[in-house]
Coordinates of C-alpha atoms in Angstrom, one line a residue:
Chain A
M1 CA -0.1 0.1 0.0
I2 CA 1.3 3.4 -1.1
T3 CA 0.1 6.5 0.7
I4 CA -0.1 9.3 -1.6
I5 CA 0.1 12.7 0.5
D6 CA -2.5 15.1 0.1
Y7 CA -1.5 18.4 1.0
E8 CA -3.9 20.4 -1.3
C9 CA -1.2 21.0 -4.0
G10 CA -2.1 19.4 -7.4
N11 CA -3.9 16.3 -9.1
L12 CA -3.4 13.1 -7.1
G13 CA -6.2 11.3 -9.1
S14 CA -3.8 10.5 -12.0
I15 CA -1.1 9.0 -9.9
Q16 CA -3.6 6.8 -8.1
N17 CA -5.1 5.8 -11.7
M18 CA -1.8 4.7 -12.9
I19 CA -1.1 2.7 -9.8
K20 CA -4.2 0.9 -9.7
K21 CA -3.8 0.2 -13.6
I22 CA -0.5 -1.6 -12.9
G23 CA -2.1 -3.6 -10.0
G24 CA -0.8 -1.6 -7.1
A25 CA -2.7 -0.4 -4.2
S26 CA -2.7 3.2 -2.9
R27 CA -4.5 5.6 -0.9
I28 CA -4.7 9.4 -0.9
S29 CA -4.3 10.9 2.6
S30 CA -3.7 14.0 4.7
N31 CA -4.3 12.4 8.1
P32 CA -1.1 12.6 10.0
E33 CA -1.8 9.3 11.7
E34 CA -2.2 7.3 8.3
I35 CA 0.8 8.8 7.4
A36 CA 2.7 7.8 10.4
N37 CA 1.5 4.3 9.7
A38 CA 2.7 4.2 5.8
K39 CA 5.1 1.9 4.6
K40 CA 5.9 3.9 1.4
L41 CA 5.0 7.6 0.5
I42 CA 4.5 9.5 -2.5
L43 CA 4.8 13.4 -2.1
P44 CA 3.2 14.7 -5.4
G45 CA 2.5 18.4 -6.2
V46 CA 1.8 21.2 -8.4
G47 CA 1.9 24.9 -7.4
A48 CA 4.1 27.2 -5.3
F49 CA 6.9 26.1 -3.2
D50 CA 5.9 28.4 -0.2
T51 CA 2.2 27.2 -0.2
G52 CA 3.6 23.6 -0.3
I53 CA 5.7 24.1 2.7
K54 CA 3.3 25.8 4.7
N55 CA 0.5 23.2 3.9
L56 CA 2.6 20.5 5.2
H57 CA 3.3 22.4 8.3
D58 CA -0.5 23.3 8.6
K59 CA -1.7 19.8 8.1
G60 CA 0.7 18.6 11.0
I61 CA 2.4 16.2 8.8
W62 CA 5.7 18.0 8.6
D63 CA 7.2 16.3 11.8
I64 CA 5.9 12.9 10.9
L65 CA 7.5 13.1 7.2
N66 CA 10.8 13.9 8.7
K67 CA 10.4 10.8 11.0
K68 CA 9.2 8.4 8.5
V69 CA 11.9 9.3 6.0
L70 CA 14.9 10.1 8.2
H71 CA 14.7 7.7 10.9
E72 CA 12.4 4.8 9.5
K73 CA 13.9 5.2 6.1
I74 CA 10.7 4.3 4.4
P75 CA 10.8 4.7 0.5
I76 CA 9.5 8.2 -0.7
L77 CA 9.0 9.6 -4.2
G78 CA 8.8 13.2 -4.8
I79 CA 7.3 14.2 -8.1
C80 CA 7.7 17.7 -9.4
L81 CA 6.9 20.2 -6.6
G82 CA 7.2 17.0 -4.2
M83 CA 10.8 16.8 -5.4
Q84 CA 11.7 20.6 -5.0
L85 CA 10.2 20.5 -1.5
M86 CA 12.6 17.9 -0.4
T87 CA 15.6 20.5 -1.4
K88 CA 16.9 23.2 1.2
S89 CA 15.3 26.1 -0.4
S90 CA 13.8 27.6 -3.8
Q91 CA 14.2 30.9 -5.4
E92 CA 10.4 30.7 -5.8
G93 CA 9.8 31.4 -2.1
V94 CA 11.4 32.3 1.4
L95 CA 10.6 29.3 3.4
S96 CA 12.8 26.4 4.3
G97 CA 12.5 23.1 2.5
L98 CA 12.4 19.6 3.9
S99 CA 16.4 19.7 3.4
W100 CA 16.6 16.0 2.9
I101 CA 18.9 16.6 -0.1
D102 CA 21.7 19.0 -0.3
A103 CA 20.2 20.8 -3.0
E104 CA 18.4 24.1 -4.0
T105 CA 15.5 24.9 -6.3
C106 CA 16.5 27.4 -9.0
K107 CA 14.3 29.4 -11.5
F108 CA 14.9 28.8 -15.2
S109 CA 16.7 31.7 -16.5
F110 CA 18.2 32.3 -20.1
E111 CA 18.8 35.7 -19.9
Y112 CA 22.3 35.4 -20.6
A113 CA 22.1 32.2 -22.7
D114 CA 22.8 32.2 -26.4
K115 CA 19.3 30.3 -27.0
K116 CA 16.3 31.5 -25.4
R117 CA 14.1 28.9 -24.0
K118 CA 10.3 29.1 -23.2
I119 CA 9.3 29.0 -19.4
P120 CA 7.6 26.9 -18.4
N121 CA 9.6 23.7 -19.9
M122 CA 6.6 21.8 -21.0
G123 CA 6.4 18.7 -22.8
W124 CA 8.2 15.4 -23.5
N125 CA 12.0 15.2 -23.1
F126 CA 14.7 12.7 -22.9
I127 CA 16.6 11.9 -19.8
Q128 CA 20.1 10.6 -19.3
L129 CA 20.8 8.2 -16.1
K130 CA 23.7 9.3 -14.1
K131 CA 23.7 6.1 -11.9
E132 CA 21.9 2.8 -11.8
S133 CA 18.7 2.8 -9.9
V134 CA 16.1 0.4 -8.8
L135 CA 13.6 3.0 -10.2
F136 CA 14.7 2.3 -13.9
L137 CA 15.0 -1.2 -13.8
N138 CA 14.1 -2.9 -17.2
M139 CA 13.0 0.6 -18.2
Y140 CA 12.3 0.8 -22.0
E141 CA 15.1 2.2 -24.3
N142 CA 15.3 6.0 -24.6
P143 CA 12.8 7.0 -21.9
R144 CA 10.9 10.1 -22.5
F145 CA 9.0 11.7 -19.7
Y146 CA 6.5 14.4 -19.5
F147 CA 7.8 17.8 -17.9
V148 CA 5.9 21.0 -16.7
H149 CA 8.0 23.2 -14.6
S150 CA 9.6 26.6 -14.2
Y151 CA 12.0 25.7 -11.6
F152 CA 14.8 23.1 -11.4
V153 CA 16.7 21.3 -8.7
R154 CA 20.3 22.0 -8.3
C155 CA 22.2 19.1 -6.4
Y156 CA 25.4 20.0 -4.5
N157 CA 26.3 16.3 -4.1
N158 CA 27.0 14.6 -7.2
Q159 CA 26.3 11.4 -5.7
D160 CA 22.8 12.2 -5.5
V161 CA 22.0 12.9 -8.9
L162 CA 20.0 10.3 -10.7
A163 CA 19.3 11.7 -14.1
I164 CA 19.8 14.8 -16.1
A165 CA 17.8 16.5 -18.7
E166 CA 18.6 19.3 -21.3
Y167 CA 16.9 22.5 -21.4
G168 CA 19.1 25.3 -22.5
F169 CA 21.6 23.4 -20.1
N170 CA 21.9 20.2 -18.4
Y171 CA 20.1 20.2 -15.3
H172 CA 19.2 17.5 -12.5
C173 CA 15.9 16.2 -13.2
A174 CA 15.9 12.9 -10.7
F175 CA 17.7 12.4 -7.5
E176 CA 18.2 9.4 -5.4
K177 CA 19.7 9.2 -1.8
E178 CA 19.3 6.0 0.0
N179 CA 15.5 5.8 0.4
I180 CA 14.6 9.3 -0.9
F181 CA 13.5 9.6 -4.6
G182 CA 12.8 12.8 -6.6
V183 CA 11.7 13.3 -10.1
Q184 CA 11.1 16.5 -11.8
F185 CA 8.8 14.9 -14.5
H186 CA 5.4 13.8 -14.2
P187 CA 5.6 9.8 -14.3
E188 CA 1.8 9.6 -14.0
K189 CA 1.8 11.3 -17.2
S190 CA 4.4 9.7 -19.0
H191 CA 2.7 6.6 -20.8
K192 CA 4.4 3.4 -20.6
Y193 CA 7.8 4.8 -19.3
G194 CA 5.9 6.3 -16.1
M195 CA 4.1 3.0 -15.8
K196 CA 7.5 1.2 -15.5
L197 CA 8.8 3.6 -13.0
F198 CA 5.7 3.2 -10.7
E199 CA 6.0 -0.8 -11.2
N200 CA 9.5 -0.4 -9.8
F201 CA 8.6 2.0 -7.0
I202 CA 5.7 -0.7 -6.1
A203 CA 8.2 -3.3 -6.2
L204 CA 10.7 -1.8 -3.7
Chain B
M1 CA 15.8 18.5 -26.5
L2 CA 12.2 19.0 -26.1
A3 CA 10.0 16.8 -28.4
K4 CA 7.3 18.8 -30.4
R5 CA 3.9 17.9 -29.7
I6 CA 1.2 16.5 -31.8
I7 CA -2.1 17.0 -30.1
P8 CA -5.5 15.6 -31.4
C9 CA -8.4 17.8 -30.6
L10 CA -11.9 16.3 -29.7
D11 CA -15.3 18.4 -30.0
I12 CA -17.5 17.3 -27.2
K13 CA -21.4 18.1 -27.0
D14 CA -23.6 16.4 -24.2
G15 CA -20.6 14.0 -23.4
K16 CA -20.2 12.5 -26.8
T17 CA -17.6 13.5 -29.5
V18 CA -19.4 15.3 -32.4
K19 CA -17.7 15.9 -35.9
G20 CA -17.3 12.9 -37.9
V21 CA -14.6 10.6 -36.3
N22 CA -13.6 7.4 -38.4
F23 CA -11.9 5.2 -36.2
V24 CA -11.9 1.4 -36.9
D25 CA -12.3 -1.3 -34.0
L26 CA -14.3 1.1 -32.1
R27 CA -17.7 0.0 -30.5
D28 CA -19.1 3.4 -30.3
A29 CA -17.3 5.9 -32.4
G30 CA -18.8 8.8 -30.5
D31 CA -17.5 7.8 -27.1
P32 CA -14.7 10.3 -26.2
V33 CA -13.2 7.9 -23.6
E34 CA -12.6 5.2 -26.3
L35 CA -11.1 7.9 -28.5
A36 CA -8.9 9.2 -26.1
V37 CA -7.6 5.8 -25.1
E38 CA -7.1 5.1 -28.8
Y39 CA -5.3 8.3 -29.4
S40 CA -3.1 7.7 -25.9
K41 CA -2.0 4.1 -27.5
N42 CA -1.2 5.6 -31.0
R43 CA 1.4 8.2 -29.4
A44 CA -0.6 11.3 -29.2
D45 CA 1.4 13.5 -26.9
E46 CA -1.5 15.3 -25.4
L47 CA -5.2 15.6 -25.9
V48 CA -7.4 18.6 -26.1
F49 CA -11.3 18.5 -25.3
L50 CA -13.2 21.2 -26.5
D51 CA -17.0 21.2 -25.1
I52 CA -19.3 23.1 -27.2
T53 CA -22.3 22.1 -25.0
A54 CA -24.3 25.3 -24.9
T55 CA -26.2 25.0 -21.5
H56 CA -24.9 25.4 -18.0
E57 CA -27.1 22.4 -17.0
K58 CA -25.5 20.0 -19.4
R59 CA -22.1 21.1 -18.4
K60 CA -22.3 18.9 -15.4
T61 CA -21.8 16.1 -17.9
L62 CA -18.5 17.5 -18.7
A63 CA -17.0 17.2 -15.0
D64 CA -18.1 13.3 -15.3
L65 CA -16.5 12.8 -18.7
V66 CA -13.5 14.4 -17.4
R67 CA -13.3 12.0 -14.4
K68 CA -13.6 9.1 -16.9
I69 CA -10.9 10.3 -19.2
A70 CA -8.5 10.8 -16.6
Q71 CA -9.2 7.4 -15.2
H72 CA -8.1 5.9 -18.6
I73 CA -5.5 7.8 -20.3
N74 CA -2.0 8.4 -19.0
I75 CA -0.9 11.5 -21.3
P76 CA -1.8 15.0 -20.3
F77 CA -5.2 16.6 -21.6
T78 CA -6.7 20.0 -21.6
V79 CA -10.2 20.9 -21.4
G80 CA -11.7 24.0 -22.8
G81 CA -15.1 25.5 -23.7
G82 CA -17.3 27.7 -21.9
I83 CA -14.9 28.3 -19.0
T84 CA -15.8 31.5 -17.1
S85 CA -14.9 31.1 -13.6
V86 CA -12.3 29.9 -11.0
E87 CA -15.0 27.6 -9.8
D88 CA -15.4 26.0 -13.4
V89 CA -11.7 25.3 -13.4
E90 CA -11.5 23.9 -10.1
T91 CA -14.2 21.3 -10.7
L92 CA -12.5 20.2 -14.0
L93 CA -9.2 19.9 -12.4
Q94 CA -10.2 18.0 -9.4
N95 CA -12.0 15.8 -11.8
G96 CA -8.5 15.0 -13.6
A97 CA -7.9 17.7 -16.2
D98 CA -4.3 18.6 -16.4
K99 CA -4.9 22.2 -18.2
I100 CA -7.8 24.3 -18.8
A101 CA -8.2 26.5 -22.0
V102 CA -10.0 29.9 -21.5
N103 CA -11.2 32.0 -24.7
S104 CA -13.7 34.3 -24.9
A105 CA -14.1 34.7 -21.0
A106 CA -10.7 35.8 -20.9
V107 CA -10.9 38.4 -23.3
K108 CA -14.2 39.9 -21.8
N109 CA -12.3 39.6 -18.4
P110 CA -8.7 39.3 -18.7
E111 CA -8.1 39.4 -14.9
L112 CA -9.6 35.9 -15.2
I113 CA -6.2 34.8 -16.5
H114 CA -4.4 36.3 -13.5
Q115 CA -6.8 34.7 -10.9
L116 CA -6.5 31.2 -12.5
A117 CA -2.7 31.3 -12.7
K118 CA -2.4 32.6 -9.3
Q119 CA -4.7 29.7 -7.9
F120 CA -3.8 26.9 -10.1
G121 CA -0.4 28.0 -11.5
S122 CA 0.5 29.0 -15.2
Q123 CA 1.4 25.5 -16.2
C124 CA -2.5 24.4 -16.3
V125 CA -3.5 27.9 -17.9
V126 CA -4.0 27.7 -21.7
L127 CA -5.0 30.6 -23.4
A128 CA -7.2 29.7 -26.7
V129 CA -7.4 32.4 -29.2
D130 CA -9.1 32.5 -32.5
A131 CA -8.3 34.9 -35.1
K132 CA -8.8 36.1 -38.4
K133 CA -6.5 38.4 -40.9
I134 CA -8.6 41.6 -41.5
E135 CA -7.0 44.4 -43.9
N136 CA -5.1 46.0 -40.8
G137 CA -4.1 43.0 -38.9
W138 CA -5.0 39.9 -37.2
K139 CA -8.0 40.4 -35.2
V140 CA -9.3 38.4 -32.2
H141 CA -12.8 36.6 -32.5
L142 CA -15.1 35.4 -29.8
N143 CA -17.7 32.9 -29.4
G144 CA -16.3 30.3 -31.6
G145 CA -15.3 32.9 -34.1
R146 CA -18.8 34.5 -34.5
I147 CA -18.0 37.7 -33.0
A148 CA -15.4 39.9 -34.2
T149 CA -13.3 42.5 -32.0
H150 CA -10.9 45.3 -32.6
I151 CA -8.3 43.5 -30.4
D152 CA -4.8 42.9 -32.0
L153 CA -3.9 39.3 -31.9
F154 CA -0.4 39.7 -31.0
E155 CA -1.2 42.4 -28.4
W156 CA -3.6 40.2 -26.8
C157 CA -0.9 37.2 -26.5
K158 CA 1.6 39.5 -25.0
K159 CA -1.0 40.7 -22.5
A160 CA -2.2 37.4 -21.6
T161 CA 1.2 36.0 -21.1
S162 CA 2.0 38.8 -18.7
L163 CA -1.3 38.0 -16.9
G164 CA 0.1 34.6 -16.2
A165 CA -1.0 32.3 -19.2
G166 CA 1.2 29.2 -19.5
E167 CA 0.5 28.3 -23.1
I168 CA -1.1 29.8 -26.0
L169 CA -3.4 27.9 -28.4
F170 CA -3.9 30.0 -31.5
T171 CA -6.5 29.0 -34.1
S172 CA -6.4 30.9 -37.4
M173 CA -9.9 31.1 -38.7
D174 CA -8.5 31.8 -42.2
H175 CA -6.8 28.4 -42.1
D176 CA -9.0 26.4 -40.0
G177 CA -10.9 23.6 -42.3
T178 CA -9.0 24.5 -45.5
K179 CA -6.0 21.8 -45.2
N180 CA -3.7 24.0 -46.8
G181 CA -1.1 24.3 -44.0
F182 CA -1.1 26.6 -40.7
A183 CA -0.8 30.2 -40.3
N184 CA 3.1 29.9 -40.2
E185 CA 3.8 33.6 -40.4
A186 CA 1.5 34.7 -37.8
L187 CA 2.7 31.5 -35.5
A188 CA 6.2 32.4 -35.9
Q189 CA 5.4 36.1 -34.9
I190 CA 3.7 35.0 -31.7
S191 CA 6.2 32.4 -30.9
T192 CA 9.2 34.7 -31.0
M193 CA 7.3 37.4 -28.9
V194 CA 6.0 35.5 -26.1
N195 CA 8.2 33.2 -24.0
I196 CA 5.7 30.4 -23.2
P197 CA 4.7 27.5 -25.6
V198 CA 2.6 28.0 -28.4
I199 CA 0.3 25.3 -30.0
A200 CA -0.5 25.7 -33.6
S201 CA -4.4 25.0 -34.7
G202 CA -6.0 25.4 -37.9
G203 CA -5.1 24.1 -41.4
A204 CA -3.6 20.6 -41.2
G205 CA -3.9 18.7 -44.3
N206 CA -0.8 16.8 -44.8
M207 CA 2.5 15.6 -42.9
Q208 CA 4.5 18.3 -44.6
H209 CA 2.1 21.0 -43.0
F210 CA 3.4 19.7 -39.7
A211 CA 7.2 19.6 -40.5
D212 CA 6.4 23.4 -41.9
V213 CA 4.6 24.6 -38.7
F214 CA 7.5 23.2 -36.4
T215 CA 10.5 24.8 -38.5
I216 CA 8.7 28.0 -40.3
G217 CA 5.9 28.5 -37.9
K218 CA 8.3 27.9 -34.8
A219 CA 5.5 26.2 -32.9
D220 CA 5.9 24.0 -30.0
A221 CA 3.1 21.7 -30.6
A222 CA 0.4 21.3 -33.3
L223 CA -3.2 20.5 -32.9
A224 CA -5.6 18.9 -35.5
A225 CA -8.7 17.2 -35.6
S226 CA -10.2 15.8 -38.7
V227 CA -6.9 14.6 -40.4
F228 CA -6.6 12.3 -37.3
H229 CA -10.1 11.4 -36.7
F230 CA -10.5 10.4 -40.2
G231 CA -7.2 8.4 -40.3
E232 CA -5.9 10.7 -43.1
I233 CA -2.9 11.0 -41.1
K234 CA -2.0 8.4 -38.6
I235 CA 0.1 9.7 -35.8
P236 CA 3.0 6.9 -35.8
E237 CA 3.6 7.5 -39.5
L238 CA 3.6 11.5 -38.8
K239 CA 6.2 11.0 -36.3
N240 CA 8.3 8.9 -38.4
F241 CA 8.1 11.7 -41.1
L242 CA 9.1 14.3 -38.8
H243 CA 11.8 12.3 -37.2
Q244 CA 13.2 11.7 -40.7
K245 CA 13.0 15.9 -41.1
Q246 CA 15.0 15.8 -37.8
I247 CA 12.4 17.4 -35.8
P248 CA 12.3 16.0 -32.3
V249 CA 9.2 14.0 -31.3
R250 CA 8.3 11.4 -28.8
F251 CA 8.0 7.9 -29.8

């Protein structure tokens, strides 16, 4: 059973639909007790950094999350904003992130770039794996994922970088540190590639 | 390199697909859910559903439909048609839409774009704009193209972008239905002017038109209805064609 954390940021139904389709079980919850008993977590999210952080505090799940992830070390997958919340801070806001990963969330800027790119980065893009990962076990060749984001994660510890994508420059589109996984793209919208990723997460 | 997107568009009325749709192996050609699944399997990158249901009462069926679609497809989809308020959008997003498209209501009340972007994020706010070239330039039209305005297409795109629109879906009324190619000149102008993705619509007739709209028209995505519905162009073949022309696409 995977617990999908509902902190009022984003569309959780599509994640649940995809997990159901591949035969997994999940529940959507904002209940601190349910989260405290979870065996595996997904932190989804679409929206603003500070709103996300604030909602985690307001719903009383901030401390529980820290305990589950840092002490019990249960697997957690952050998606899009969920990934960004795991970093220390974001140029989008002023609040402190969960700080599980030594990383910062930055705004795309092409002011000084030769080639201007559009913001948000929206659409399907290749990714390049930087290390082996259980999440990408038996992944189809040349995986493409669906991205929608204006901010990206910059990891300060190279060992944490799981994959990079190119958008004007190479940036870190996935990280993995022990039990903590984060992906900038939306596996729940990424067709068979996303399905495979969820299959691997379920099998953990 | 970001892939160029191919987007079939389905017109919905009272929960059914209208306009002829000619798919083989489908039990009910009018069922938008089945069509959506078929397109999703056939490598469409996204889908757009435009609801042309007139009455408010019947719009409830749209929310139900959106929920069903979301349960069955695993690619992003946009819903548009008659959206006028934050509440409309909230209902559609809660039921599983990834993006919503606003058109006439945004022209009448530009602040709506700002409200939606603030509440739900720019990434899910698509500005749909229908325009036609009149002597002194491209003019925005409302209510499915029935009402002309004096608003300049390019000014409007610029303004909507600054208000927080995350994407522009531009339909050239001069090209729509002609199958003679997209409005590449106007598209390139919009695309260079704004820094958000532009979806081209209106005029797709053959595969070369898609290659042109991505190169000459500088579009980020191309939308079409009948050429896909009638199987005149098959998306896997189109993608092979574009790939050969060195245009990045998703397989």
